[in-house]
């Protein structure tokens, strides 16, 4: 099986984020691998390992695909040190400030030419928080959509994949033939820490960096335009009381004062 | 006047409270048509349950929805959007709604905005990003304005609706049938209000130590929904469907009460835009106090029962 994992480099969740000219200022903050994508990397490795492994020249391979600035190679290295085989980074100044429509077009274009059986994504990028890219990739490629997977079972001989889809509404069992686009929820597994060996090995793995011309796509510019943005005043420090018997009563008085009860 | 579509939001076969909020937002931009996509024989009852400023309804029924899910819904909606050319399409902002919006955007060559908390007459959406620290105004510049709107953020006009109904027959394209749903277990809804729709949410975390009775008691006194931190859902103390946060639900109630929750960034991501935040935590240093309007440093097992009594006393 050829498995692709879409990963994004995002600002560290704890970093203070700012908008500059209508897009997120990515320069001024620490960047990390989107933690929700680590589950997708882990699941891809587990699928490969359950069916003959992903050793060089073996039955399966796991390719990491990312769109982002050059420095996204740091996040990619993490996925490679977890055990992914190789990576493709699409990096182009024309892609700065890309929206989900463009991101999905770029990722779909790369996936389409890669001969993959399965594409795994996280459920959400922690910066954009849109949760739309996996469905968009599936729609663009006309591949089966198996998103919000809480468990994945692959049958390489039959070229089929089955998942349980876990959402607000309930749990569905669903399946499809290859090729398919999956997203995995964070309850699916516990991502491994890169081993020392994995970190050393990752240094020799290839990251194929391509620009828009190389993948044969021309960028149209975002279709959702930010008119303005403003920092909201931080929540003013509220009232804090120590319970010495009437904390509950004081709480109720506060709610009553606010006309909340 | 321009024609604005809203996708009627359902919980099972029932029309959710969010639907009237979508209609209210849509009516600012134009004449609202409610799109009802339902299993065979179900759309009539859904239309008669609609409220809000809705002038017409388009119903489309299909037996393929239950077996093919999101792509099937999106395919039927895309066909209607391409035919009727509305200026905007408003959808509720949850996992299902966002995936439909995503696929319709691709099928109709349109831009998309998710998680709007307000929409103006000219189609400008307001979003709160980066954990609510930044307000962004944005607008779609291409195709149909496809926007998903967060529940409970727009005050709904709930006047009864008596829309002109058009029934449309369409079939789901083969490409939208590539994945098949073989079984469905809907989550059973308890007696309490739905988390994302509730005006008040009372949540419990690791501090409950698995005993949610005090949290539920306070929630019931307030007529509130019950939420939980991931620590509580992971431990199996409360169902995952009640998880609030990055990988759970995003709530924006009038009042959010966090009990025995430390306030990790992933939890805050789902509740930070609540209008008023109240905290009960025995650790005065817990980061959740930084965003609290009112905080009690104390043991939830002592504070909540007293507060529950207090609320009941005031109500009687
Ligand atoms: C990828 C990822 C996604 C995540 N998504 C989510 C998410 O969606 N939602 C979420 O909530 N978390 C999420 N988390 C987890 C998050 O990082 C925290 O671990 C979690 O929110 C902690 O839950 P807690 O506050 O209940 O527990 P803790 O952090 O252990 O805090 C418990 C608090 O209870 C207090 N306490 C203890 N006993 C009492 C008592 N008797 N009375 C009063 N106070 C008491 C303690 O002082 C402490 O502050 C995610 C993490 C990751 C890595
Ligand atoms: N720039 C990107 N490069 C690679 N994968 C991405 C990118 N943006 C989003 N994804 C994938 O799509 C998922 C959902 O992202 P989003 O729709 O932005 O919330 C992420 O978890 C990633 O797996």
XYZ file of C-alpha atoms and ligand atoms in Angstrom:
653
model
C 0.000 0.000 0.000
C 1.046 3.555 -0.658
C -0.172 5.753 2.148
C 0.010 9.546 2.253
C -0.385 11.636 5.405
C -1.230 15.341 5.151
C 0.411 17.295 7.918
C 0.534 20.975 8.672
C 2.990 23.048 10.599
C 1.142 25.370 12.954
C 2.063 27.954 15.552
C 2.533 26.437 18.978
C -0.866 26.281 20.719
C 0.482 28.284 23.637
C 2.011 31.032 21.519
C 0.304 34.388 21.365
C -0.973 34.750 17.813
C -1.367 37.952 15.858
C -2.849 38.942 12.539
C -0.667 40.876 10.080
C -2.220 42.157 6.843
C -5.175 39.837 7.141
C -3.270 36.618 7.732
C -1.755 34.914 10.695
C 1.736 36.188 11.510
C 3.642 32.925 11.238
C 7.096 34.478 11.464
C 6.949 35.633 15.030
C 5.886 32.403 16.730
C 7.285 28.960 17.449
C 6.009 26.433 14.968
C 5.226 22.797 15.629
C 3.630 19.822 13.898
C -0.157 20.202 14.303
C -0.695 17.784 17.182
C -3.902 16.418 15.655
C -1.854 15.338 12.631
C 0.454 13.217 14.806
C -2.446 10.797 15.228
C -2.703 10.501 11.442
C 1.034 9.809 11.122
C 0.812 7.205 13.906
C -2.225 5.510 12.354
C -0.565 5.376 8.923
C 2.498 3.718 10.480
C 0.300 1.240 12.364
C -1.587 0.355 9.181
C 1.727 -0.243 7.380
C 3.173 -2.224 10.302
C 0.084 -4.432 10.547
C 0.519 -5.449 6.913
C 4.196 -6.120 6.370
C 5.828 -2.896 7.501
C 7.273 0.055 5.636
C 10.915 -0.938 5.317
C 12.786 0.418 2.312
C 11.576 -1.466 -0.780
C 8.951 -3.362 1.253
C 5.205 -3.837 0.977
C 4.142 -0.374 2.115
C 5.309 3.201 2.206
C 4.187 6.233 4.169
C 4.716 9.608 2.503
C 4.188 12.851 4.345
C 2.698 15.728 2.342
C 2.653 19.285 3.557
C 1.973 22.699 2.119
C 3.706 25.540 3.878
C 6.789 27.722 4.138
C 10.319 26.239 3.909
C 10.556 26.037 7.668
C 7.724 23.463 7.636
C 10.573 20.988 7.101
C 10.950 21.034 10.921
C 7.467 19.573 11.372
C 8.084 17.162 8.510
C 11.296 15.923 10.212
C 9.247 15.017 13.243
C 6.925 12.832 11.144
C 9.945 11.286 9.403
C 11.588 10.540 12.729
C 8.395 8.812 13.874
C 8.932 6.492 10.911
C 7.422 7.935 7.721
C 9.507 7.061 4.637
C 9.712 10.325 2.735
C 8.042 13.675 2.265
C 6.798 16.196 -0.247
C 6.650 19.872 0.731
C 4.855 22.300 -1.534
C 6.299 25.686 -0.826
C 5.778 28.823 -2.881
C 5.476 32.494 -1.997
C 2.257 32.527 -4.046
C 0.746 30.195 -1.426
C 1.246 32.534 1.525
C -2.205 33.316 2.936
C -3.841 30.446 1.015
C -7.380 29.520 2.074
C -8.758 25.981 2.448
C -9.948 26.019 -1.168
C -6.393 26.573 -2.418
C -4.801 24.272 0.169
C -7.073 21.419 -0.840
C -6.382 22.063 -4.540
C -2.625 21.877 -3.979
C -2.798 18.775 -1.782
C -5.226 17.013 -4.151
C -2.940 17.745 -7.120
C 0.056 16.168 -5.394
C -1.969 13.192 -4.154
C -3.483 12.569 -7.587
C -0.092 12.073 -9.202
C 1.371 9.999 -6.368
C -0.489 6.725 -6.897
C -1.674 6.522 -3.281
C -4.209 4.018 -1.941
C -5.007 5.888 1.259
C -4.647 9.472 2.436
C -4.788 10.177 6.152
C -5.382 13.606 7.693
C -5.940 15.034 11.148
C -9.453 16.261 11.914
C -8.462 19.879 12.265
C -5.507 22.212 12.123
C -5.149 23.923 15.477
C -4.598 27.342 13.867
C -7.265 27.530 11.171
C -9.670 25.197 13.018
C -11.806 24.737 9.924
C -12.010 20.963 9.758
C -12.745 21.073 6.041
C -9.578 20.128 4.156
C -10.046 16.307 4.256
C -13.615 16.557 2.873
C -12.398 18.981 0.210
C -9.578 16.660 -0.880
C -12.073 13.798 -1.142
C -14.485 15.950 -3.161
C -11.745 17.142 -5.515
C -10.363 13.675 -6.178
C -13.744 11.936 -6.273
C -12.375 9.442 -3.707
C -14.315 7.886 -0.851
C -14.587 10.081 2.241
C -14.015 8.269 5.540
C -13.584 11.066 8.065
C -13.603 11.330 11.885
C -12.353 7.770 12.200
C -12.124 6.408 15.725
C -10.805 3.101 14.406
C -9.479 1.941 11.042
C -9.235 -1.583 9.633
C -7.554 -2.129 6.273
C -7.719 -5.208 4.077
C -4.902 -4.787 1.514
C -5.793 -8.001 -0.355
C -9.333 -6.807 -0.988
C -8.209 -3.157 -1.328
C -10.830 -2.061 1.182
C -10.854 0.050 4.312
C -13.454 0.194 7.098
C -13.772 2.777 9.861
C -16.012 3.766 12.719
C -16.951 7.406 12.278
C -17.343 9.207 15.594
C -19.164 12.561 15.590
C -21.637 14.552 17.696
C -24.472 12.664 16.106
C -23.325 9.149 16.907
C -21.101 6.344 15.714
C -21.332 4.990 12.164
C -19.593 1.948 10.733
C -18.586 2.591 7.169
C -16.292 1.296 4.489
C -15.014 1.778 0.957
C -12.642 0.459 -1.661
C -9.275 2.148 -2.245
C -8.497 4.931 -2.872
C -9.939 6.769 0.111
C -9.381 9.926 2.166
C -9.510 9.473 5.932
C -9.274 11.796 8.892
C -8.621 10.345 12.333
C -9.784 11.641 15.716
C -7.381 12.043 18.608
C -8.834 9.111 20.538
C -7.695 6.600 17.912
C -4.167 5.960 19.194
C -1.279 7.261 21.261
C 1.357 8.722 18.901
C 4.857 7.325 19.469
C 7.780 9.479 20.482
C 10.527 9.493 17.870
C 13.300 7.139 18.983
C 16.961 8.147 18.819
C 17.347 5.739 15.932
C 14.325 7.257 14.235
C 15.731 10.763 14.627
C 19.093 9.722 13.155
C 17.397 7.867 10.281
C 15.154 10.852 9.493
C 18.194 12.950 8.643
C 18.845 10.763 5.615
C 15.268 10.770 4.371
C 14.311 12.932 1.408
C 12.052 15.936 1.559
C 11.086 16.733 -1.992
C 10.388 20.491 -2.050
C 8.266 21.646 -4.989
C 6.779 24.971 -6.017
C 3.458 25.564 -7.774
C 4.999 25.376 -11.234
C 6.551 22.000 -10.445
C 3.225 20.473 -9.478
C 1.458 22.212 -12.340
C -0.970 24.414 -10.480
C -1.624 28.117 -10.745
C -2.870 29.843 -7.644
C -6.022 31.873 -7.860
C -5.788 33.819 -4.574
C -8.080 33.346 -1.600
C -11.845 33.406 -2.108
C -12.534 34.585 1.400
C -11.008 37.946 2.105
C -10.281 39.374 5.506
C -11.536 42.949 5.682
C -10.145 43.713 9.109
C -9.133 42.128 12.357
C -8.679 43.409 15.868
C -7.427 41.989 19.118
C -10.206 41.739 21.588
C -9.498 43.126 25.001
C -8.336 40.301 27.239
C -10.991 39.277 29.713
C -10.656 41.629 32.637
C -9.612 39.795 35.764
C -12.781 38.887 37.555
C -13.751 38.510 41.160
C -12.078 35.698 43.101
C -13.298 34.527 46.484
C -12.003 31.815 48.769
C -14.660 29.452 50.039
C -14.982 29.492 53.770
C -18.465 28.110 53.902
C -20.416 30.586 51.774
C -18.586 30.296 48.442
C -21.701 28.668 47.018
C -23.899 31.491 48.245
C -21.526 34.142 46.890
C -21.566 32.380 43.545
C -25.369 32.489 43.462
C -25.359 36.168 44.460
C -23.001 36.880 41.571
C -25.287 35.056 39.120
C -28.327 36.875 40.456
C -26.528 40.229 40.175
C -25.802 39.431 36.529
C -29.461 38.428 36.017
C -28.323 34.962 35.002
C -30.834 33.372 37.356
C -33.819 40.913 -3.340
C -31.190 38.227 -3.305
C -32.019 34.655 -2.491
C -30.304 33.143 0.544
C -30.336 29.416 1.250
C -30.163 27.938 4.704
C -29.677 24.239 5.300
C -32.282 23.122 7.829
C -30.333 21.707 10.771
C -31.737 18.489 12.184
C -31.197 16.449 15.316
C -32.529 13.099 14.265
C -35.837 14.066 12.659
C -36.320 17.187 14.776
C -35.532 20.742 13.635
C -32.793 22.160 15.866
C -32.900 25.542 17.532
C -30.003 26.596 15.294
C -32.227 26.540 12.185
C -34.125 29.698 13.208
C -30.770 31.353 13.982
C -29.590 30.583 10.441
C -32.861 31.957 9.042
C -32.518 35.132 11.113
C -28.967 35.674 9.842
C -30.036 34.880 6.276
C -32.954 37.320 6.356
C -30.499 40.183 6.881
C -29.025 39.387 3.459
C -32.119 38.486 1.463
C -35.134 36.260 1.057
C -34.647 33.001 2.891
C -35.230 29.594 1.323
C -34.903 26.657 3.710
C -33.383 23.540 2.163
C -34.753 20.375 3.718
C -32.733 17.259 2.882
C -34.320 14.221 4.476
C -35.138 10.549 4.289
C -38.174 9.570 2.191
C -41.438 10.680 3.786
C -39.797 12.908 6.410
C -39.716 16.381 4.867
C -43.376 17.303 5.415
C -43.149 17.167 9.189
C -39.840 19.023 9.123
C -41.307 21.877 7.080
C -44.236 22.261 9.451
C -41.839 22.529 12.391
C -39.854 25.430 10.869
C -39.766 28.767 12.619
C -38.057 32.026 11.720
C -38.102 34.404 8.737
C -38.330 31.766 6.010
C -40.267 32.544 2.816
C -39.894 29.290 0.940
C -38.723 25.754 1.410
C -37.165 23.315 -1.020
C -37.521 19.676 -0.012
C -35.443 16.894 -1.374
C -35.799 13.336 -0.155
C -33.467 10.433 -0.735
C -32.952 6.942 0.575
C -29.214 7.286 -0.164
C -28.579 9.726 2.692
C -28.566 7.079 5.390
C -26.204 4.829 3.444
C -23.784 7.395 2.009
C -23.801 10.260 4.523
C -22.058 13.602 4.025
C -21.076 13.203 0.342
C -24.684 12.291 -0.563
C -26.130 15.306 1.269
C -23.516 17.593 -0.259
C -24.140 16.221 -3.741
C -27.901 16.892 -3.611
C -27.406 20.363 -2.115
C -24.770 21.207 -4.748
C -27.176 20.243 -7.532
C -29.846 22.589 -6.136
C -27.350 25.414 -5.552
C -26.049 25.156 -9.129
C -29.614 25.212 -10.465
C -31.053 27.982 -8.281
C -27.950 30.168 -7.858
C -28.540 31.617 -4.367
C -26.193 34.382 -3.235
C -25.396 32.606 0.021
C -25.757 29.266 1.770
C -25.776 29.180 5.578
C -25.158 25.943 7.457
C -24.821 25.089 11.158
C -21.184 24.879 12.281
C -20.648 21.346 13.515
C -18.598 18.468 12.081
C -21.410 17.378 9.734
C -22.325 20.921 8.653
C -18.732 21.934 8.003
C -18.040 18.853 5.867
C -21.152 19.531 3.794
C -20.100 23.162 3.388
C -16.620 22.001 2.333
C -17.908 19.682 -0.384
C -20.517 22.135 -1.681
C -17.814 24.822 -1.893
C -15.694 22.571 -4.096
C -18.645 21.469 -6.261
C -19.860 25.032 -6.820
C -16.483 26.807 -7.046
C -17.248 28.962 -4.047
C -15.392 30.441 -1.126
C -16.122 29.275 2.398
C -16.084 30.777 5.882
C -16.515 28.540 8.926
C -17.509 29.237 12.532
C -19.004 32.679 11.963
C -20.515 34.194 15.106
C -22.331 36.949 13.227
C -23.253 37.887 9.678
C -24.068 41.382 8.366
C -26.522 42.371 5.624
C -23.704 42.690 3.077
C -22.496 39.141 3.806
C -19.563 40.143 6.010
C -18.962 37.447 8.592
C -17.528 37.930 12.060
C -15.270 35.199 13.420
C -13.479 34.915 16.735
C -10.103 33.294 16.180
C -7.085 32.259 18.242
C -9.145 31.190 21.206
C -11.365 34.243 21.020
C -8.490 36.711 21.359
C -9.003 38.212 17.901
C -12.075 39.335 15.973
C -11.920 38.958 12.204
C -14.337 40.341 9.626
C -14.238 38.605 6.297
C -16.244 38.191 3.151
C -16.441 35.667 0.371
C -15.321 37.017 -2.988
C -16.140 34.153 -5.336
C -19.217 32.060 -6.078
C -21.893 31.447 -3.458
C -21.126 32.804 0.024
C -20.964 29.520 1.928
C -20.793 30.146 5.637
C -21.152 27.942 8.662
C -22.546 29.679 11.745
C -21.986 28.669 15.333
C -25.026 27.706 17.346
C -26.245 30.122 19.983
C -24.452 33.189 18.630
C -27.306 34.864 16.740
C -30.489 35.861 18.485
C -33.244 34.053 16.619
C -36.542 35.438 15.410
C -38.773 32.478 16.192
C -42.010 33.601 14.541
C -43.865 30.664 12.972
C -42.975 30.157 9.326
C -45.362 29.201 6.564
C -43.076 28.809 3.586
C -44.133 28.060 0.028
C -42.939 24.517 -0.517
C -41.276 23.093 -3.585
C -40.475 19.383 -3.730
C -37.541 18.538 -5.956
C -36.554 15.080 -7.118
C -32.866 14.452 -7.703
C -30.648 11.437 -7.416
C -27.277 11.173 -5.732
C -24.359 10.987 -8.187
C -22.286 7.781 -8.198
C -19.121 9.604 -7.132
C -20.862 10.554 -3.870
C -21.612 6.909 -3.126
C -18.063 5.599 -2.853
C -18.234 5.088 0.899
C -21.055 3.066 2.402
C -22.448 3.290 5.909
C -23.231 -0.182 7.171
C -24.608 0.664 10.596
C -25.477 3.738 12.628
C -25.741 4.127 16.372
C -27.152 7.571 17.131
C -26.223 8.897 20.549
C -29.195 8.869 22.857
C -30.113 12.358 23.902
C -30.718 12.771 27.595
C -33.318 15.025 29.157
C -30.978 18.012 29.489
C -30.589 20.776 26.876
C -28.207 20.102 23.988
C -24.698 21.299 24.810
C -24.147 23.671 21.868
C -27.655 25.128 22.112
C -27.839 25.630 25.872
C -27.882 29.083 27.458
C -26.018 27.714 30.450
C -23.395 24.962 30.546
C -21.998 23.444 33.738
C -18.879 21.347 33.134
C -16.897 18.970 35.285
C -13.292 17.877 34.974
C -10.759 15.657 36.678
C -11.635 17.412 39.939
C -14.971 15.568 40.063
C -12.969 12.390 40.499
C -15.634 10.591 38.514
C -18.584 11.768 40.565
C -20.692 14.099 38.427
C -23.663 14.247 40.830
C -22.779 17.695 42.190
C -22.183 19.044 38.666
C -25.452 17.557 37.382
C -27.371 18.793 40.402
C -26.215 22.367 39.823
C -26.874 22.049 36.088
C -30.420 20.860 36.704
C -31.137 23.683 39.146
C -30.051 26.127 36.408
C -31.720 24.259 33.530
C -28.244 23.848 32.065
C -26.489 21.354 29.823
C -23.624 19.298 31.282
C -20.159 19.437 29.744
C -16.888 17.708 30.577
C -13.161 18.155 30.089
C -11.196 15.611 28.114
C -9.699 14.269 31.324
C -13.250 13.363 32.379
C -14.307 11.853 29.047
C -11.044 9.928 28.639
C -11.501 8.429 32.088
C -14.942 7.256 30.977
C -16.702 9.368 33.612
C -18.814 11.188 31.070
C -19.664 10.437 27.402
C -17.339 11.828 24.740
C -20.288 13.694 23.182
C -20.203 16.004 26.204
C -16.551 16.957 25.799
C -15.942 20.682 25.467
C -12.812 21.910 23.741
C -10.526 21.648 20.755
C -11.503 18.085 19.993
C -14.925 18.266 21.563
C -17.695 20.799 21.156
C -17.389 24.543 20.943
C -19.942 26.274 23.123
C -20.826 29.964 23.505
C -23.458 30.047 26.239
C -24.538 33.045 28.321
C -22.964 31.316 31.299
C -20.260 28.644 31.516
C -19.454 27.105 34.891
C -16.163 25.144 35.001
C -15.889 22.848 38.010
C -12.666 21.001 38.796
C -11.198 21.979 35.413
C -7.698 23.462 35.219
C -8.198 25.400 31.984
C -5.764 23.801 29.515
C -5.566 25.642 26.201
C -7.424 22.806 24.471
C -10.318 23.123 26.890
C -10.421 26.897 26.596
C -10.590 26.599 22.807
C -14.119 25.284 23.222
C -15.534 27.669 25.829
C -13.568 30.885 25.780
C -16.247 32.818 23.916
C -18.867 32.171 26.602
C -20.372 35.478 27.745
C -19.845 34.906 31.471
C -17.417 32.368 32.944
C -17.648 31.107 36.506
C -15.081 28.778 38.052
C -14.980 26.474 41.051
C -11.503 25.054 41.647
C -9.552 24.289 44.793
C -6.234 25.367 43.292
C -5.997 29.174 43.380
C -3.268 28.967 40.717
C -5.348 27.062 38.137
C -5.081 28.915 34.780
C -8.869 28.806 34.320
C -9.127 31.634 36.879
C -7.404 33.926 34.338
C -10.528 33.943 32.181
C -13.127 33.769 34.966
C -15.551 36.583 35.666
C -16.199 35.010 39.032
C -14.131 32.329 40.684
C -14.532 30.403 43.894
C -11.367 28.880 45.307
C -12.827 25.850 46.974
C -13.877 22.229 46.873
C -16.581 21.641 44.282
C -18.195 19.014 46.514
C -18.765 21.700 49.153
C -19.461 24.711 46.928
C -21.813 23.222 44.325
C -24.421 21.718 46.694
C -24.658 25.067 48.506
C -24.962 26.908 45.214
C -27.619 24.446 44.067
C -29.622 25.091 47.241
C -29.219 28.822 46.699
C -30.517 28.667 43.129
C -33.504 26.522 44.109
C -34.320 28.863 47.017
C -34.293 31.892 44.705
C -36.495 30.211 42.146
C -39.211 29.183 44.587
C -4.695 16.753 20.882
C -5.349 17.130 22.180
C -6.687 17.496 22.181
C -7.331 17.837 23.382
N -8.641 18.217 23.335
C -9.260 18.558 24.499
C -10.634 18.964 24.515
O -11.323 18.976 23.483
N -11.199 19.304 25.675
C -10.500 19.284 26.861
O -11.087 19.614 27.916
N -9.219 18.912 26.879
C -8.579 18.537 25.736
N -7.274 18.122 25.780
C -6.660 17.851 27.113
C -6.158 19.066 27.835
O -4.841 19.332 27.428
C -6.167 18.800 29.361
O -5.404 17.642 29.628
C -7.574 18.599 29.957
O -8.427 19.644 29.539
C -7.481 18.560 31.460
O -8.745 18.304 32.030
P -9.086 18.808 33.498
O -8.974 20.284 33.540
O -10.398 18.223 33.858
O -7.978 18.062 34.382
P -6.739 18.643 35.169
O -5.878 19.471 34.307
O -6.137 17.500 35.885
O -7.395 19.638 36.204
C -8.221 19.231 37.260
C -8.500 20.464 38.112
O -9.445 20.121 39.103
C -9.103 20.792 40.319
N -9.708 20.011 41.404
C -9.350 18.780 41.843
N -10.193 18.365 42.836
C -11.082 19.353 43.025
C -12.200 19.532 43.911
N -12.592 18.580 44.763
N -12.875 20.684 43.853
C -12.495 21.660 42.977
N -11.464 21.556 42.129
C -10.768 20.405 42.135
C -7.591 20.823 40.311
O -7.129 21.888 41.109
C -7.270 21.034 38.812
O -7.162 22.421 38.518
C -6.617 17.800 24.600
C -5.260 17.440 24.593
C -4.631 17.116 23.406
C -3.170 16.744 23.418
N -1.196 23.210 4.625
C -1.491 21.911 4.835
N -0.599 20.945 4.480
C -0.890 19.627 4.679
N -2.015 19.198 5.264
C -2.932 20.114 5.640
C -2.726 21.512 5.449
N -3.805 22.165 5.927
C -4.654 21.215 6.400
N -4.140 19.973 6.230
C -4.742 18.678 6.634
O -6.142 18.839 6.797
C -6.538 18.627 8.151
C -7.670 19.561 8.543
O -7.249 20.907 8.461
P -8.265 22.165 8.492
O -9.364 21.881 7.532
O -7.402 23.334 8.109
O -8.766 22.282 9.921
C -5.251 18.781 8.968
O -5.330 18.065 10.174
C -4.216 18.229 7.986
O -4.213 16.808 8.006
